[in-house]
Amino acid sequence: MVKKGLTSDRKALVLLIGTNPLANYVIPLYFKTFHNYRNFVFIFSEDNQVQKGTQIYAERVKNLLHLHPDQVFFVPLKDIGNVQQIIEDLDMVGIWEKFDEVHLNYKPGTKPMVVGVYNFLKNLYQTRFSASYLDTRRFKIVYDSGDIFPVLGDLRNYLFLDIKTLLKLSLYEKLKADSWEDFKFKETLQTIKKVVIEENRIEEFLSWLENPFRRIFKNDKDLFKTAKRFKEHLKKPEIRSFIETLETSTPDFVWEILESLPEDKKLTEGRSLWVPPENLGKEALKQRVKDSIEFLDGLWLEWYVYGELKEKLEDLGLKEKMQFGLSLKAQKDSKPFELDLFIINGYQLIGISITTEDRSNICKLKGFEIIHRVKQIGGEEGRAFLITGLPKEKVKETQKDLSFVDGSLESKIVIYGREDWKEIGLKLIDEVF
């Protein structure tokens, strides 16, 4: 393992800064915390016509680790695909005489970077050189000597991040995440849990949501523009037929759900659809029906999953909005980033996409999307989950289709269907932890 014979002031950790921001941060955090390193050499790609620069990631890691400028040495490489050029760049910087020993962690980094930097430092420091890499599959530091840390468990038991740090590493800024305290539909959610999930009426409820509910409320993007527009929409002949179906054929258990909506957000009066007065303002209209429509359209399932997880995650010591949260929204250079639900297990990002959708093609698209988003900020270590309205047989088929999305035999996504909803909290906890 890392030698401990010299003072911390005369040893340095050498890091290859790639485009996996999480690895860039976790590796120095480990060596700083457990081996008391004070000097850090960040080797990164120079921004030029040949390659994209990674200095911005090195700067972000320095800031998030609260390193003093005197502790950090930046070494740019002109061409990370050329071993000879890499060695020449390393030879030109006048920093190596400052250190009596160096330890290189060569994950992440391109193969030429690893070969060039490893050979240069090995030749320069001889027996005062050691090396390791981060095994992102097993979450362990593996040393060239054969030692492994930790022997029992993995690094997720030792290193802990919150979502704000994880986003900052990828140059995103957190905008918001919802909290259970602010959730307005707790009573309605409990009703759905009882009469839909526990009483096995999922298929019937999903069918009702598709027709008549979505046929009435989800085919006009300007529905909430004015109360007059909303009222005119409800008068359309094709919409009237769906309203009639709602008022005359809605099952009793669905009426129980509709009647449990907050008093000031009800969509119905008695067993008839609520119709707004024409003088009702745009904001008042939105406050009355928009939240309820969005909740019933699918947000209810997100909040249901969140409710099944929240207490279990807190029992494990995780904090809401820090290590887990719902409806995460972030932004980088005006580019939005969203996750339905996130959990951070130590430093591993778990991204969960949630949909009532039961069409395989749509679920596959959502699967590709969540895999991509998790990798964006969670790197190779991240893991994606997709909770769907698919029946059991289609879950297996969709899982198989997405298993090779990263060109790997190891699946980067776990998919659940509607048969899993009843025990989804326990299933997720068992799979993640």
CSV table of N, CA and C in Angstrom, one decimal, residues 1-4 8 11 13 25-38 40 65 139 141 143 149-150 154-160 347:
chain,number,residue,atom,x,y,z
A,1,MET,N,0.8,-1.2,0.0
A,1,MET,CA,0.0,0.0,0.0
A,1,MET,C,0.9,1.3,0.0
A,2,VAL,N,0.3,2.4,0.2
A,2,VAL,CA,1.0,3.7,0.2
A,2,VAL,C,2.1,3.7,1.3
A,3,LYS,N,3.3,4.1,1.0
A,3,LYS,CA,4.3,4.1,2.0
A,3,LYS,C,4.0,5.3,3.0
A,4,LYS,N,4.5,5.1,4.3
A,4,LYS,CA,4.2,6.1,5.3
A,4,LYS,C,5.4,6.6,6.0
A,8,SER,N,4.2,14.2,5.4
A,8,SER,CA,3.1,14.5,4.4
A,8,SER,C,3.6,15.6,3.5
A,11,LYS,N,5.5,14.2,0.3
A,11,LYS,CA,4.9,13.2,-0.6
A,11,LYS,C,3.7,13.8,-1.3
A,13,LEU,N,0.3,13.1,-4.1
A,13,LEU,CA,-0.7,12.3,-4.8
A,13,LEU,C,-0.8,12.8,-6.2
A,25,TYR,N,-13.0,13.3,-7.9
A,25,TYR,CA,-13.2,13.8,-6.5
A,25,TYR,C,-13.0,12.7,-5.4
A,26,VAL,N,-13.5,11.6,-5.7
A,26,VAL,CA,-13.5,10.5,-4.7
A,26,VAL,C,-12.1,10.0,-4.4
A,27,ILE,N,-11.2,9.9,-5.4
A,27,ILE,CA,-9.9,9.4,-5.2
A,27,ILE,C,-9.1,10.4,-4.3
A,28,PRO,N,-9.0,11.7,-4.6
A,28,PRO,CA,-8.2,12.6,-3.7
A,28,PRO,C,-8.9,12.7,-2.3
A,29,LEU,N,-10.2,12.6,-2.2
A,29,LEU,CA,-10.9,12.6,-0.9
A,29,LEU,C,-10.4,11.4,-0.1
A,30,TYR,N,-10.3,10.2,-0.7
A,30,TYR,CA,-9.9,9.1,0.0
A,30,TYR,C,-8.4,9.2,0.6
A,31,PHE,N,-7.5,9.6,-0.3
A,31,PHE,CA,-6.1,9.7,0.1
A,31,PHE,C,-5.9,10.9,1.1
A,32,LYS,N,-6.7,12.0,0.9
A,32,LYS,CA,-6.6,13.1,1.9
A,32,LYS,C,-7.1,12.7,3.2
A,33,THR,N,-8.2,11.9,3.3
A,33,THR,CA,-8.8,11.5,4.5
A,33,THR,C,-8.0,10.4,5.2
A,34,PHE,N,-7.6,9.4,4.5
A,34,PHE,CA,-7.1,8.2,5.1
A,34,PHE,C,-5.5,8.1,5.1
A,35,HIS,N,-4.9,8.9,4.3
A,35,HIS,CA,-3.4,8.8,4.2
A,35,HIS,C,-2.8,10.2,4.4
A,36,ASN,N,-3.6,11.2,4.7
A,36,ASN,CA,-3.1,12.5,5.1
A,36,ASN,C,-2.2,13.2,4.1
A,37,TYR,N,-2.6,13.0,2.8
A,37,TYR,CA,-1.9,13.7,1.7
A,37,TYR,C,-2.2,15.2,1.8
A,38,ARG,N,-1.1,16.0,1.5
A,38,ARG,CA,-1.3,17.4,1.5
A,38,ARG,C,-0.9,18.0,0.2
A,40,PHE,N,-1.1,17.7,-4.0
A,40,PHE,CA,-1.9,17.1,-5.1
A,40,PHE,C,-1.4,17.6,-6.4
A,65,LEU,N,-12.7,20.3,-2.3
A,65,LEU,CA,-11.9,19.6,-1.3
A,65,LEU,C,-11.2,20.6,-0.4
A,139,PHE,N,-16.1,-0.7,-6.1
A,139,PHE,CA,-16.0,0.4,-5.1
A,139,PHE,C,-14.8,0.2,-4.2
A,141,ILE,N,-10.3,0.7,-3.7
A,141,ILE,CA,-9.0,1.1,-4.2
A,141,ILE,C,-8.1,-0.1,-4.3
A,143,TYR,N,-4.3,-1.5,-5.1
A,143,TYR,CA,-2.9,-1.1,-5.2
A,143,TYR,C,-2.1,-2.0,-6.1
A,149,PHE,N,-8.3,-1.7,-0.6
A,149,PHE,CA,-9.0,-1.0,0.5
A,149,PHE,C,-10.4,-0.7,0.0
A,150,PRO,N,-11.5,-0.9,0.8
A,150,PRO,CA,-11.4,-1.7,2.1
A,150,PRO,C,-11.4,-3.2,1.8
A,154,ASP,N,-17.1,-1.7,1.1
A,154,ASP,CA,-16.5,-0.9,0.0
A,154,ASP,C,-16.4,0.6,0.4
A,155,LEU,N,-15.9,1.4,-0.5
A,155,LEU,CA,-15.7,2.8,-0.2
A,155,LEU,C,-17.0,3.6,0.1
A,156,ARG,N,-18.1,3.0,-0.3
A,156,ARG,CA,-19.4,3.7,-0.1
A,156,ARG,C,-19.7,3.8,1.4
A,157,ASN,N,-19.0,2.9,2.2
A,157,ASN,CA,-19.1,2.9,3.7
A,157,ASN,C,-18.2,3.9,4.3
A,158,TYR,N,-17.3,4.5,3.6
A,158,TYR,CA,-16.3,5.4,4.1
A,158,TYR,C,-16.4,6.9,3.6
A,159,LEU,N,-16.8,7.0,2.4
A,159,LEU,CA,-16.8,8.3,1.7
A,159,LEU,C,-18.3,8.7,1.4
A,160,PHE,N,-18.7,10.0,1.8
A,160,PHE,CA,-20.1,10.4,1.7
A,160,PHE,C,-20.2,11.7,1.0
A,347,TYR,N,-21.2,7.5,-2.0
A,347,TYR,CA,-20.9,8.5,-3.1
A,347,TYR,C,-21.6,8.0,-4.4
